[in-house]
PDB file of C-alpha atoms in Angstrom:
ATOM      1  CA  MET T   1      12.677 -56.776 -64.047  1.00 46.00           C
ATOM      2  CA  SER T   2      12.687 -57.124 -67.819  1.00 47.00           C
ATOM      3  CA  SER T   3      15.446 -59.150 -69.477  1.00 55.00           C
ATOM      4  CA  THR T   4      14.501 -57.854 -72.945  1.00 76.00           C
ATOM      5  CA  VAL T   5      15.868 -54.320 -72.531  1.00 80.00           C
ATOM      6  CA  GLU T   6      18.775 -53.857 -74.919  1.00 88.00           C
ATOM      7  CA  ALA T   7      21.253 -51.252 -73.731  1.00 95.00           C
ATOM      8  CA  GLN T   8      22.674 -49.021 -76.453  1.00 96.00           C
ATOM      9  CA  ALA T   9      26.170 -47.675 -75.737  1.00 98.00           C
ATOM     10  CA  PHE T  10      27.275 -44.447 -77.413  1.00 98.00           C
ATOM     11  CA  THR T  11      29.961 -41.786 -77.156  1.00 98.00           C
ATOM     12  CA  LEU T  12      28.755 -38.449 -75.821  1.00 98.00           C
ATOM     13  CA  PRO T  13      30.769 -35.245 -76.262  1.00 98.00           C
ATOM     14  CA  ALA T  14      30.723 -33.253 -73.018  1.00 98.00           C
ATOM     15  CA  THR T  15      30.071 -29.523 -73.297  1.00 98.00           C
ATOM     16  CA  ASP T  16      33.834 -28.979 -73.665  1.00 98.00           C
ATOM     17  CA  GLY T  17      34.193 -31.816 -76.189  1.00 98.00           C
ATOM     18  CA  TYR T  18      35.597 -34.481 -73.833  1.00 98.00           C
ATOM     19  CA  ALA T  19      34.476 -37.939 -75.008  1.00 98.00           C
ATOM     20  CA  LEU T  20      32.221 -39.697 -72.487  1.00 98.00           C
ATOM     21  CA  ALA T  21      30.927 -43.265 -72.420  1.00 98.00           C
ATOM     22  CA  ALA T  22      27.132 -43.190 -72.158  1.00 98.00           C
ATOM     23  CA  THR T  23      24.269 -45.677 -72.430  1.00 98.00           C
ATOM     24  CA  ARG T  24      20.632 -45.445 -73.459  1.00 98.00           C
ATOM     25  CA  TYR T  25      18.085 -48.034 -72.311  1.00 98.00           C
ATOM     26  CA  PRO T  26      15.007 -47.835 -74.593  1.00 97.00           C
ATOM     27  CA  ALA T  27      11.645 -47.910 -72.879  1.00 96.00           C
ATOM     28  CA  THR T  28       9.607 -51.101 -73.083  1.00 93.00           C
ATOM     29  CA  GLY T  29       6.190 -50.484 -74.578  1.00 90.00           C
ATOM     30  CA  HIS T  30       4.649 -47.025 -74.389  1.00 90.00           C
ATOM     31  CA  LYS T  31       7.275 -44.441 -73.417  1.00 94.00           C
ATOM     32  CA  ARG T  32       6.207 -42.596 -70.282  1.00 95.00           C
ATOM     33  CA  GLY T  33       9.230 -40.330 -70.033  1.00 97.00           C
ATOM     34  CA  HIS T  34      12.999 -40.047 -69.953  1.00 98.00           C
ATOM     35  CA  LEU T  35      15.100 -40.768 -66.877  1.00 98.00           C
ATOM     36  CA  VAL T  36      18.642 -39.544 -66.263  1.00 98.00           C
ATOM     37  CA  VAL T  37      20.552 -41.599 -63.682  1.00 98.00           C
ATOM     38  CA  ALA T  38      23.329 -39.475 -62.144  1.00 98.00           C
ATOM     39  CA  PRO T  39      25.979 -41.658 -60.448  1.00 98.00           C
ATOM     40  CA  ALA T  40      27.742 -41.261 -57.131  1.00 98.00           C
ATOM     41  CA  THR T  41      31.402 -40.321 -56.824  1.00 97.00           C
ATOM     42  CA  ALA T  42      33.755 -43.057 -58.081  1.00 95.00           C
ATOM     43  CA  VAL T  43      30.860 -45.272 -59.242  1.00 97.00           C
ATOM     44  CA  PRO T  44      30.717 -46.385 -62.907  1.00 97.00           C
ATOM     45  CA  GLN T  45      27.446 -46.454 -64.824  1.00 98.00           C
ATOM     46  CA  ARG T  46      27.416 -50.267 -65.004  1.00 97.00           C
ATOM     47  CA  PHE T  47      26.566 -50.327 -61.288  1.00 97.00           C
ATOM     48  CA  TYR T  48      23.122 -48.888 -62.147  1.00 98.00           C
ATOM     49  CA  ARG T  49      22.383 -51.328 -64.981  1.00 97.00           C
ATOM     50  CA  ARG T  50      19.787 -53.416 -63.127  1.00 97.00           C
ATOM     51  CA  PHE T  51      17.964 -50.322 -61.933  1.00 97.00           C
ATOM     52  CA  ALA T  52      18.050 -48.840 -65.449  1.00 98.00           C
ATOM     53  CA  GLU T  53      16.672 -52.052 -66.971  1.00 97.00           C
ATOM     54  CA  HIS T  54      13.906 -52.136 -64.390  1.00 96.00           C
ATOM     55  CA  ALA T  55      12.959 -48.508 -65.045  1.00 97.00           C
ATOM     56  CA  ALA T  56      12.999 -49.157 -68.802  1.00 97.00           C
ATOM     57  CA  SER T  57      10.650 -52.110 -68.306  1.00 95.00           C
ATOM     58  CA  ARG T  58       8.219 -49.649 -66.710  1.00 94.00           C
ATOM     59  CA  GLY T  59       8.193 -47.374 -69.724  1.00 95.00           C
ATOM     60  CA  LEU T  60      11.052 -44.972 -69.053  1.00 97.00           C
ATOM     61  CA  GLU T  61      13.838 -44.356 -71.535  1.00 98.00           C
ATOM     62  CA  VAL T  62      16.892 -44.354 -69.272  1.00 98.00           C
ATOM     63  CA  TRP T  63      20.154 -42.479 -69.832  1.00 98.00           C
ATOM     64  CA  THR T  64      23.388 -43.138 -67.919  1.00 98.00           C
ATOM     65  CA  LEU T  65      27.037 -42.130 -68.318  1.00 98.00           C
ATOM     66  CA  ASP T  66      30.499 -42.497 -66.904  1.00 98.00           C
ATOM     67  CA  TYR T  67      31.842 -39.191 -65.641  1.00 98.00           C
ATOM     68  CA  ARG T  68      35.203 -38.128 -67.051  1.00 98.00           C
ATOM     69  CA  GLY T  69      37.957 -40.027 -65.256  1.00 98.00           C
ATOM     70  CA  ILE T  70      35.604 -42.917 -64.371  1.00 98.00           C
ATOM     71  CA  GLY T  71      34.791 -46.228 -66.088  1.00 97.00           C
ATOM     72  CA  GLY T  72      34.704 -45.973 -69.860  1.00 97.00           C
ATOM     73  CA  SER T  73      35.460 -42.250 -69.690  1.00 98.00           C
ATOM     74  CA  LYS T  74      38.917 -42.667 -68.143  1.00 97.00           C
ATOM     75  CA  PRO T  75      42.023 -41.318 -69.867  1.00 97.00           C
ATOM     76  CA  ALA T  76      45.051 -43.560 -70.344  1.00 96.00           C
ATOM     77  CA  THR T  77      46.331 -42.369 -66.956  1.00 97.00           C
ATOM     78  CA  LEU T  78      44.867 -40.220 -64.200  1.00 97.00           C
ATOM     79  CA  ARG T  79      48.272 -38.782 -63.353  1.00 97.00           C
ATOM     80  CA  GLY T  80      48.268 -35.245 -64.709  1.00 96.00           C
ATOM     81  CA  PHE T  81      44.586 -35.413 -65.685  1.00 98.00           C
ATOM     82  CA  GLU T  82      43.162 -31.935 -65.046  1.00 96.00           C
ATOM     83  CA  MET T  83      39.545 -31.414 -64.029  1.00 98.00           C
ATOM     84  CA  ASP T  84      37.338 -29.998 -61.277  1.00 97.00           C
ATOM     85  CA  TYR T  85      34.788 -32.008 -59.312  1.00 98.00           C
ATOM     86  CA  LEU T  86      31.886 -29.936 -60.609  1.00 98.00           C
ATOM     87  CA  ASP T  87      32.837 -30.737 -64.217  1.00 98.00           C
ATOM     88  CA  TRP T  88      30.864 -33.949 -63.745  1.00 98.00           C
ATOM     89  CA  ALA T  89      27.698 -31.892 -63.411  1.00 98.00           C
ATOM     90  CA  GLU T  90      28.389 -28.741 -65.390  1.00 98.00           C
ATOM     91  CA  LYS T  91      30.059 -30.376 -68.403  1.00 98.00           C
ATOM     92  CA  ASP T  92      29.176 -34.092 -68.366  1.00 98.00           C
ATOM     93  CA  LEU T  93      25.632 -34.386 -67.032  1.00 98.00           C
ATOM     94  CA  ALA T  94      24.687 -31.097 -68.683  1.00 98.00           C
ATOM     95  CA  ALA T  95      25.653 -32.628 -72.047  1.00 98.00           C
ATOM     96  CA  LEU T  96      23.649 -35.772 -71.300  1.00 98.00           C
ATOM     97  CA  VAL T  97      20.531 -33.760 -70.473  1.00 98.00           C
ATOM     98  CA  ALA T  98      20.977 -31.777 -73.689  1.00 97.00           C
ATOM     99  CA  GLN T  99      21.081 -35.103 -75.571  1.00 97.00           C
ATOM    100  CA  VAL T 100      17.718 -36.235 -74.184  1.00 98.00           C
ATOM    101  CA  PRO T 101      14.835 -35.483 -76.590  1.00 97.00           C
ATOM    102  CA  LYS T 102      12.076 -33.175 -75.398  1.00 95.00           C
ATOM    103  CA  ASP T 103       9.316 -35.499 -76.616  1.00 95.00           C
ATOM    104  CA  ALA T 104       8.388 -36.705 -73.108  1.00 95.00           C
ATOM    105  CA  PRO T 105       8.811 -35.609 -69.461  1.00 96.00           C
ATOM    106  CA  LEU T 106      12.301 -35.754 -67.998  1.00 97.00           C
ATOM    107  CA  TYR T 107      12.935 -37.316 -64.572  1.00 98.00           C
ATOM    108  CA  TRP T 108      16.068 -37.571 -62.450  1.00 98.00           C
ATOM    109  CA  VAL T 109      17.552 -40.181 -60.132  1.00 98.00           C
ATOM    110  CA  GLY T 110      20.653 -39.034 -58.275  1.00 98.00           C
ATOM    111  CA  HIS T 111      22.889 -41.185 -56.097  1.00 98.00           C
ATOM    112  CA  SER T 112      24.986 -39.195 -53.596  1.00 98.00           C
ATOM    113  CA  PHE T 113      26.834 -36.659 -55.824  1.00 98.00           C
ATOM    114  CA  GLY T 114      24.131 -37.260 -58.420  1.00 98.00           C
ATOM    115  CA  GLY T 115      21.690 -35.575 -56.045  1.00 98.00           C
ATOM    116  CA  HIS T 116      23.991 -32.579 -55.737  1.00 98.00           C
ATOM    117  CA  ALA T 117      24.229 -32.338 -59.513  1.00 98.00           C
ATOM    118  CA  LEU T 118      20.592 -31.420 -60.145  1.00 98.00           C
ATOM    119  CA  GLY T 119      21.216 -28.028 -58.563  1.00 98.00           C
ATOM    120  CA  LEU T 120      24.122 -27.469 -60.933  1.00 98.00           C
ATOM    121  CA  MET T 121      22.186 -28.030 -64.169  1.00 96.00           C
ATOM    122  CA  PRO T 122      21.804 -25.082 -66.549  1.00 94.00           C
ATOM    123  CA  GLU T 123      18.077 -25.799 -67.016  1.00 93.00           C
ATOM    124  CA  PRO T 124      16.801 -27.562 -63.880  1.00 95.00           C
ATOM    125  CA  GLU T 125      13.241 -26.685 -64.858  1.00 94.00           C
ATOM    126  CA  ARG T 126      13.373 -29.440 -67.488  1.00 95.00           C
ATOM    127  CA  VAL T 127      13.280 -32.043 -64.709  1.00 97.00           C
ATOM    128  CA  GLN T 128       9.695 -32.774 -63.692  1.00 96.00           C
ATOM    129  CA  ALA T 129      10.411 -34.909 -60.598  1.00 96.00           C
ATOM    130  CA  ALA T 130      13.459 -36.403 -58.894  1.00 97.00           C
ATOM    131  CA  CYS T 131      14.518 -39.115 -56.465  1.00 98.00           C
ATOM    132  CA  PHE T 132      17.747 -38.878 -54.505  1.00 98.00           C
ATOM    133  CA  PHE T 133      19.480 -41.786 -52.781  1.00 98.00           C
ATOM    134  CA  GLY T 134      22.124 -41.301 -50.112  1.00 98.00           C
ATOM    135  CA  VAL T 135      22.459 -37.541 -50.548  1.00 98.00           C
ATOM    136  CA  GLY T 136      24.223 -35.696 -47.762  1.00 98.00           C
ATOM    137  CA  ALA T 137      26.544 -32.825 -46.945  1.00 97.00           C
ATOM    138  CA  GLY T 138      29.683 -34.953 -46.640  1.00 94.00           C
ATOM    139  CA  TRP T 139      30.947 -33.366 -43.407  1.00 95.00           C
ATOM    140  CA  HIS T 140      32.473 -35.988 -41.102  1.00 94.00           C
ATOM    141  CA  GLY T 141      30.672 -34.388 -38.147  1.00 94.00           C
ATOM    142  CA  TRP T 142      27.354 -35.773 -39.371  1.00 96.00           C
ATOM    143  CA  MET T 143      28.718 -39.326 -39.207  1.00 95.00           C
ATOM    144  CA  PRO T 144      28.822 -41.765 -36.265  1.00 95.00           C
ATOM    145  CA  ARG T 145      31.938 -41.459 -34.122  1.00 93.00           C
ATOM    146  CA  LEU T 146      33.930 -44.376 -35.553  1.00 94.00           C
ATOM    147  CA  GLU T 147      33.169 -43.473 -39.152  1.00 93.00           C
ATOM    148  CA  ARG T 148      33.981 -39.850 -38.345  1.00 93.00           C
ATOM    149  CA  LEU T 149      37.447 -40.941 -37.238  1.00 93.00           C
ATOM    150  CA  ARG T 150      37.984 -43.073 -40.352  1.00 92.00           C
ATOM    151  CA  VAL T 151      36.998 -40.232 -42.663  1.00 92.00           C
ATOM    152  CA  TRP T 152      39.174 -37.755 -40.768  1.00 92.00           C
ATOM    153  CA  MET T 153      42.120 -40.126 -41.228  1.00 92.00           C
ATOM    154  CA  MET T 154      41.306 -40.405 -44.924  1.00 92.00           C
ATOM    155  CA  TRP T 155      41.305 -36.671 -45.517  1.00 93.00           C
ATOM    156  CA  HIS T 156      44.247 -35.783 -43.267  1.00 93.00           C
ATOM    157  CA  VAL T 157      46.590 -38.802 -43.458  1.00 94.00           C
ATOM    158  CA  LEU T 158      45.901 -41.426 -46.140  1.00 93.00           C
ATOM    159  CA  GLY T 159      44.587 -39.099 -48.844  1.00 94.00           C
ATOM    160  CA  PRO T 160      47.551 -36.690 -48.829  1.00 95.00           C
ATOM    161  CA  LEU T 161      50.047 -39.562 -48.755  1.00 96.00           C
ATOM    162  CA  MET T 162      48.371 -41.526 -51.539  1.00 95.00           C
ATOM    163  CA  THR T 163      47.854 -38.552 -53.855  1.00 96.00           C
ATOM    164  CA  ARG T 164      51.495 -37.499 -53.481  1.00 96.00           C
ATOM    165  CA  TRP T 165      52.497 -41.072 -54.327  1.00 95.00           C
ATOM    166  CA  LYS T 166      50.206 -41.583 -57.342  1.00 96.00           C
ATOM    167  CA  GLY T 167      49.218 -38.121 -58.562  1.00 96.00           C
ATOM    168  CA  TYR T 168      45.561 -39.079 -58.084  1.00 97.00           C
ATOM    169  CA  LEU T 169      43.523 -40.777 -55.353  1.00 96.00           C
ATOM    170  CA  PRO T 170      43.890 -44.579 -55.723  1.00 95.00           C
ATOM    171  CA  TRP T 171      40.468 -45.112 -54.165  1.00 90.00           C
ATOM    172  CA  SER T 172      40.301 -48.666 -55.506  1.00 91.00           C
ATOM    173  CA  LEU T 173      43.166 -49.732 -53.217  1.00 89.00           C
ATOM    174  CA  LEU T 174      40.847 -49.036 -50.283  1.00 82.00           C
ATOM    175  CA  GLY T 175      37.936 -50.889 -51.877  1.00 82.00           C
ATOM    176  CA  MET T 176      35.965 -47.640 -52.081  1.00 82.00           C
ATOM    177  CA  GLY T 177      35.219 -47.520 -55.802  1.00 86.00           C
ATOM    178  CA  GLU T 178      37.161 -46.330 -58.822  1.00 95.00           C
ATOM    179  CA  ASP T 179      40.273 -44.179 -58.609  1.00 96.00           C
ATOM    180  CA  LEU T 180      39.629 -40.445 -58.545  1.00 97.00           C
ATOM    181  CA  PRO T 181      41.297 -37.605 -60.438  1.00 97.00           C
ATOM    182  CA  LEU T 182      43.322 -35.273 -58.254  1.00 97.00           C
ATOM    183  CA  GLY T 183      40.953 -32.351 -58.844  1.00 97.00           C
ATOM    184  CA  VAL T 184      37.967 -34.367 -57.633  1.00 97.00           C
ATOM    185  CA  TYR T 185      39.861 -35.390 -54.493  1.00 96.00           C
ATOM    186  CA  ARG T 186      40.931 -31.806 -53.730  1.00 97.00           C
ATOM    187  CA  ASP T 187      37.476 -30.283 -54.163  1.00 98.00           C
ATOM    188  CA  TRP T 188      35.728 -33.084 -52.271  1.00 97.00           C
ATOM    189  CA  ARG T 189      38.165 -32.930 -49.377  1.00 96.00           C
ATOM    190  CA  HIS T 190      37.820 -29.144 -49.174  1.00 97.00           C
ATOM    191  CA  TRP T 191      34.014 -29.093 -49.129  1.00 97.00           C
ATOM    192  CA  CYS T 192      33.800 -31.939 -46.630  1.00 96.00           C
ATOM    193  CA  HIS T 193      35.358 -29.604 -44.057  1.00 95.00           C
ATOM    194  CA  PHE T 194      32.111 -27.567 -44.001  1.00 97.00           C
ATOM    195  CA  PRO T 195      28.913 -28.709 -42.214  1.00 97.00           C
ATOM    196  CA  ARG T 196      26.815 -27.636 -45.215  1.00 98.00           C
ATOM    197  CA  TYR T 197      29.367 -28.651 -47.826  1.00 98.00           C
ATOM    198  CA  PHE T 198      29.933 -26.135 -50.634  1.00 98.00           C
ATOM    199  CA  PHE T 199      27.063 -23.945 -49.387  1.00 98.00           C
ATOM    200  CA  ASP T 200      29.386 -22.944 -46.533  1.00 98.00           C
ATOM    201  CA  ASP T 201      32.397 -22.339 -48.774  1.00 97.00           C
ATOM    202  CA  PRO T 202      33.084 -18.566 -48.779  1.00 97.00           C
ATOM    203  CA  ALA T 203      34.672 -18.970 -52.213  1.00 96.00           C
ATOM    204  CA  ARG T 204      31.377 -20.284 -53.692  1.00 96.00           C
ATOM    205  CA  PRO T 205      28.719 -17.733 -52.672  1.00 95.00           C
ATOM    206  CA  GLU T 206      26.781 -18.403 -55.888  1.00 96.00           C
ATOM    207  CA  MET T 207      25.748 -21.914 -54.809  1.00 97.00           C
ATOM    208  CA  ALA T 208      22.741 -20.797 -52.763  1.00 96.00           C
ATOM    209  CA  GLN T 209      21.322 -18.848 -55.693  1.00 96.00           C
ATOM    210  CA  ARG T 210      21.947 -21.647 -58.175  1.00 97.00           C
ATOM    211  CA  PHE T 211      20.182 -24.257 -56.059  1.00 98.00           C
ATOM    212  CA  ALA T 212      17.319 -21.866 -55.332  1.00 97.00           C
ATOM    213  CA  GLN T 213      16.465 -22.053 -59.059  1.00 96.00           C
ATOM    214  CA  VAL T 214      15.350 -25.668 -58.590  1.00 97.00           C
ATOM    215  CA  ARG T 215      11.618 -26.121 -58.049  1.00 96.00           C
ATOM    216  CA  THR T 216      11.460 -29.800 -58.910  1.00 96.00           C
ATOM    217  CA  PRO T 217       9.588 -32.095 -56.484  1.00 95.00           C
ATOM    218  CA  ILE T 218      12.214 -34.299 -54.818  1.00 96.00           C
ATOM    219  CA  LEU T 219      11.940 -37.466 -52.738  1.00 97.00           C
ATOM    220  CA  ALA T 220      15.202 -38.064 -50.844  1.00 97.00           C
ATOM    221  CA  TYR T 221      15.873 -41.550 -49.457  1.00 97.00           C
ATOM    222  CA  ASN T 222      18.486 -42.107 -46.751  1.00 97.00           C
ATOM    223  CA  ALA T 223      19.162 -45.398 -45.018  1.00 95.00           C
ATOM    224  CA  LEU T 224      19.705 -45.363 -41.269  1.00 95.00           C
ATOM    225  CA  ASP T 225      22.808 -47.517 -41.826  1.00 95.00           C
ATOM    226  CA  ASP T 226      24.232 -45.223 -44.524  1.00 95.00           C
ATOM    227  CA  LEU T 227      27.095 -43.911 -42.407  1.00 95.00           C
ATOM    228  CA  TRP T 228      28.132 -41.341 -45.003  1.00 95.00           C
ATOM    229  CA  ALA T 229      24.682 -39.851 -45.509  1.00 96.00           C
ATOM    230  CA  LEU T 230      22.499 -40.178 -42.455  1.00 97.00           C
ATOM    231  CA  PRO T 231      19.235 -38.189 -42.356  1.00 97.00           C
ATOM    232  CA  ARG T 232      20.863 -35.308 -40.440  1.00 97.00           C
ATOM    233  CA  SER T 233      23.432 -34.984 -43.225  1.00 97.00           C
ATOM    234  CA  ARG T 234      20.635 -34.993 -45.792  1.00 98.00           C
ATOM    235  CA  GLU T 235      18.820 -32.220 -43.923  1.00 98.00           C
ATOM    236  CA  ALA T 236      21.955 -30.076 -43.920  1.00 98.00           C
ATOM    237  CA  PHE T 237      22.454 -30.415 -47.667  1.00 98.00           C
ATOM    238  CA  MET T 238      18.834 -30.363 -48.815  1.00 98.00           C
ATOM    239  CA  ALA T 239      18.301 -27.001 -47.115  1.00 97.00           C
ATOM    240  CA  GLY T 240      20.160 -25.694 -50.160  1.00 98.00           C
ATOM    241  CA  TYR T 241      17.212 -26.722 -52.357  1.00 98.00           C
ATOM    242  CA  SER T 242      15.386 -23.882 -50.671  1.00 97.00           C
ATOM    243  CA  GLN T 243      12.627 -23.459 -53.273  1.00 97.00           C
ATOM    244  CA  ALA T 244      12.057 -27.111 -54.145  1.00 97.00           C
ATOM    245  CA  PRO T 245       9.168 -29.075 -52.576  1.00 96.00           C
ATOM    246  CA  TRP T 246      11.051 -32.005 -51.107  1.00 96.00           C
ATOM    247  CA  ARG T 247      10.653 -34.573 -48.393  1.00 95.00           C
ATOM    248  CA  GLY T 248      12.981 -37.119 -46.883  1.00 97.00           C
ATOM    249  CA  GLN T 249      12.235 -40.776 -46.390  1.00 96.00           C
ATOM    250  CA  ASP T 250      14.290 -42.663 -43.816  1.00 96.00           C
ATOM    251  CA  LEU T 251      14.881 -46.341 -44.537  1.00 95.00           C
ATOM    252  CA  ASP T 252      15.219 -48.693 -41.588  1.00 90.00           C
ATOM    253  CA  PRO T 253      17.179 -51.687 -42.924  1.00 82.00           C
ATOM    254  CA  HIS T 254      15.781 -53.896 -40.152  1.00 77.00           C
ATOM    255  CA  LEU T 255      12.232 -53.341 -41.373  1.00 70.00           C
ATOM    256  CA  SER T 256      12.559 -53.593 -45.127  1.00 65.00           C
ATOM    257  CA  HIS T 257      15.561 -54.088 -47.357  1.00 59.00           C
ATOM    258  CA  GLY T 258      18.250 -55.514 -45.099  1.00 72.00           C
ATOM    259  CA  HIS T 259      21.654 -53.834 -45.030  1.00 86.00           C
ATOM    260  CA  ILE T 260      21.712 -50.825 -47.337  1.00 92.00           C
ATOM    261  CA  GLY T 261      24.673 -48.652 -46.411  1.00 92.00           C
ATOM    262  CA  HIS T 262      25.723 -46.121 -49.036  1.00 93.00           C
ATOM    263  CA  MET T 263      25.558 -48.459 -52.023  1.00 93.00           C
ATOM    264  CA  GLY T 264      22.691 -50.869 -51.370  1.00 93.00           C
ATOM    265  CA  TYR T 265      20.005 -48.584 -52.813  1.00 95.00           C
ATOM    266  CA  PHE T 266      20.812 -49.963 -56.269  1.00 96.00           C
ATOM    267  CA  ARG T 267      21.363 -53.626 -55.459  1.00 93.00           C
ATOM    268  CA  PRO T 268      18.714 -56.160 -56.572  1.00 90.00           C
ATOM    269  CA  GLN T 269      17.221 -56.652 -53.090  1.00 88.00           C
ATOM    270  CA  ALA T 270      16.076 -53.024 -53.182  1.00 91.00           C
ATOM    271  CA  GLN T 271      13.680 -53.517 -56.095  1.00 92.00           C
ATOM    272  CA  SER T 272      10.638 -52.545 -54.020  1.00 91.00           C
ATOM    273  CA  LEU T 273      12.440 -49.284 -53.237  1.00 94.00           C
ATOM    274  CA  TRP T 274      12.993 -48.752 -56.955  1.00 96.00           C
ATOM    275  CA  ASP T 275       9.274 -49.125 -57.574  1.00 95.00           C
ATOM    276  CA  ASP T 276       8.484 -46.636 -54.819  1.00 95.00           C
ATOM    277  CA  CYS T 277      10.812 -44.163 -56.500  1.00 97.00           C
ATOM    278  CA  LEU T 278       9.416 -44.772 -59.975  1.00 96.00           C
ATOM    279  CA  ASN T 279       5.863 -44.365 -58.689  1.00 95.00           C
ATOM    280  CA  HIS T 280       6.886 -40.974 -57.322  1.00 93.00           C
ATOM    281  CA  LEU T 281       8.372 -39.999 -60.671  1.00 95.00           C
ATOM    282  CA  ILE T 282       5.737 -41.160 -63.127  1.00 87.00           C
ATOM    283  CA  GLY T 283       2.743 -41.686 -60.872  1.00 77.00           C
ATOM    284  CA  ALA T 284       0.786 -44.885 -60.372  1.00 38.00           C
ATOM    285  CA  PRO T 285      -1.308 -46.373 -61.774  1.00 35.00           C
ATOM    286  CA  ASP T 286      -2.312 -43.801 -64.413  1.00 36.00           C
ATOM    287  CA  GLY T 287       1.216 -42.810 -65.449  1.00 40.00           C
ATOM    288  CA  HIS T 288       0.886 -39.078 -64.883  1.00 41.00           C
ATOM    289  CA  GLY T 289       4.036 -37.431 -63.594  1.00 40.00           C
ATOM    290  CA  SER T 290       4.308 -36.379 -59.980  1.00 38.00           C
ATOM    291  CA  ALA T 291       3.283 -32.748 -59.607  1.00 34.00           C
ATOM    292  CA  ALA T 292       3.569 -32.411 -55.853  1.00 32.00           C
ATOM    293  CA  LEU T 293       4.684 -34.259 -52.791  1.00 32.00           C
TER     294      LEU T 293
END
């Protein structure tokens, strides 16, 4: 990993004008492309810094952001802060993609929600290849029994109590990440009641058509100890990318990277996994982008 990459912070107006904290990591040496890193729910962009620096050291200009309500894009208080969950894709990430110059291929790395977001982009054809980490449908039924019970308690007991108390979901009190705006909590909770997430929501019939517009080659990694996004959950969600050539790769933590869970994909011990992903995106060793799986 290069220690010479100098991150450049900037303010990005979302498509509705909301001010977002974003960061650009210039490519080291010859620029081989641009890479958008789309975070998971409740995860600030600083969590992906080491991965971004590593990708920049391999010739990719990397772009990250904090979604509205998260990290450097938080308002003074989340109480009364109005937004929908999909704003993170349709207004925030869409603005970041529009900011990226068209002078080189564009690639995508999505963590959890960040893998959902590709299907919500206005111009998904701009993305030449993508890697997803920990993407799943979110339904508690895909989880192991104990985790299923914990998540059920979160949605039906703790979540309602805590949001009535605070006016938002104080996720940080549970050690689960940053606090979440009420609109994100409501949408997330609602879609997690469906086995195929928002694809099963009768109020969102357009989702199947929107995701069918994506034809980007995708490599989707899921760890066997990622209790929130096991391979069966990935299969349920990725069926929505019905026209995209994609394949899943299951990661056995006992054979390679140690404990991964839902967050370990971007911790330093996973650097060999990062290289596998980057090789898929830009090709190795000649640097040509991945055209097929």
